């Protein structure tokens, strides 16, 4: 798979989210993500607004599905989502229902291994259950809590090569990556590069980061795409 750049719109204000999405598309981003804060604030309407503004762009709905898998996929698929996220910690039957709905509605299923006991084994399990993508994810609270305790903050890069080697589907690394680390992800075997906090979103306010965001995103896109 050629390298893809996805921007996570973890932004509660829809007008600001749309402004950031337009900026991202001008800069060369390939996929848009209706981030979890947006979905919590606006539900499926967040996806609908993005689809109306960007009729031909892939849109990931980061639902972090844990139950009711088929119905949740159906809801966002009908308003324009092209990809959804299900958690590996969900029951296997939930993951299977999400995969079934993905087939029925033409939606790609991304399995997220956040908080799994064995990140490599969980990635393989997600593939075996039918997920077409694996998100190797170290969570926001997990990273911050571990660092606050005085221990080293974990990074998805710690096991990224092992995760990528364990599966045959495209992999994405998420969780506190710096700009240079995000750009390096394809060299680890993870061609789906996601831009989110702290690269493009203020961690705590869930709104766009300050500074010349468009120039930052354009530079990232050019360097990621050059690896294809």
mmCIF file of N, CA and C in Angstrom, residues 9-17 37-38 40-42 205-207:
data_model
loop_
_atom_site.group_PDB
_atom_site.id
_atom_site.type_symbol
_atom_site.label_atom_id
_atom_site.label_comp_id
_atom_site.label_asym_id
_atom_site.label_seq_id
_atom_site.Cartn_x
_atom_site.Cartn_y
_atom_site.Cartn_z
ATOM 1 N N UNK A 9 -9.493 14.682 13.095
ATOM 2 C CA UNK A 9 -10.194 15.913 13.469
ATOM 3 C C UNK A 9 -10.811 15.725 14.855
ATOM 4 N N UNK A 10 -9.959 15.768 15.872
ATOM 5 C CA UNK A 10 -10.406 15.649 17.258
ATOM 6 C C UNK A 10 -10.838 17.027 17.748
ATOM 7 N N UNK A 11 -11.792 17.598 17.040
ATOM 8 C CA UNK A 11 -12.210 18.988 17.239
ATOM 9 C C UNK A 11 -13.712 19.012 17.484
ATOM 10 N N UNK A 12 -14.129 19.640 18.557
ATOM 11 C CA UNK A 12 -15.541 19.654 18.922
ATOM 12 C C UNK A 12 -16.333 20.651 18.088
ATOM 13 N N UNK A 13 -15.771 21.804 17.807
ATOM 14 C CA UNK A 13 -16.468 22.824 17.024
ATOM 15 C C UNK A 13 -16.471 22.424 15.550
ATOM 16 N N UNK A 14 -17.659 22.239 14.975
ATOM 17 C CA UNK A 14 -17.746 21.741 13.600
ATOM 18 C C UNK A 14 -17.210 22.739 12.579
ATOM 19 N N UNK A 15 -17.436 24.009 12.799
ATOM 20 C CA UNK A 15 -16.901 25.000 11.865
ATOM 21 C C UNK A 15 -15.377 24.951 11.844
ATOM 22 N N UNK A 16 -14.784 24.833 13.017
ATOM 23 C CA UNK A 16 -13.332 24.749 13.081
ATOM 24 C C UNK A 16 -12.831 23.437 12.472
ATOM 25 N N UNK A 17 -13.569 22.373 12.706
ATOM 26 C CA UNK A 17 -13.192 21.087 12.122
ATOM 27 C C UNK A 17 -13.210 21.164 10.600
ATOM 28 N N UNK A 37 -13.687 12.892 19.871
ATOM 29 C CA UNK A 37 -14.340 14.065 20.478
ATOM 30 C C UNK A 37 -15.425 14.666 19.580
ATOM 31 N N UNK A 38 -15.177 14.705 18.274
ATOM 32 C CA UNK A 38 -16.203 15.217 17.357
ATOM 33 C C UNK A 38 -17.447 14.340 17.395
ATOM 34 N N UNK A 40 -18.398 12.333 19.802
ATOM 35 C CA UNK A 40 -19.064 12.461 21.099
ATOM 36 C C UNK A 40 -19.933 13.711 21.158
ATOM 37 N N UNK A 41 -19.462 14.777 20.530
ATOM 38 C CA UNK A 41 -20.188 16.046 20.577
ATOM 39 C C UNK A 41 -21.342 16.099 19.582
ATOM 40 N N UNK A 42 -21.165 15.459 18.426
ATOM 41 C CA UNK A 42 -22.132 15.655 17.333
ATOM 42 C C UNK A 42 -22.695 14.368 16.756
ATOM 43 N N UNK A 205 -7.532 21.040 24.685
ATOM 44 C CA UNK A 205 -8.674 21.843 24.273
ATOM 45 C C UNK A 205 -9.467 21.201 23.142
ATOM 46 N N UNK A 206 -8.897 20.185 22.464
ATOM 47 C CA UNK A 206 -9.532 19.543 21.326
ATOM 48 C C UNK A 206 -9.941 20.562 20.271
ATOM 49 N N UNK A 207 -8.980 21.388 19.902
ATOM 50 C CA UNK A 207 -9.165 22.314 18.796
ATOM 51 C C UNK A 207 -7.841 22.423 18.065
#
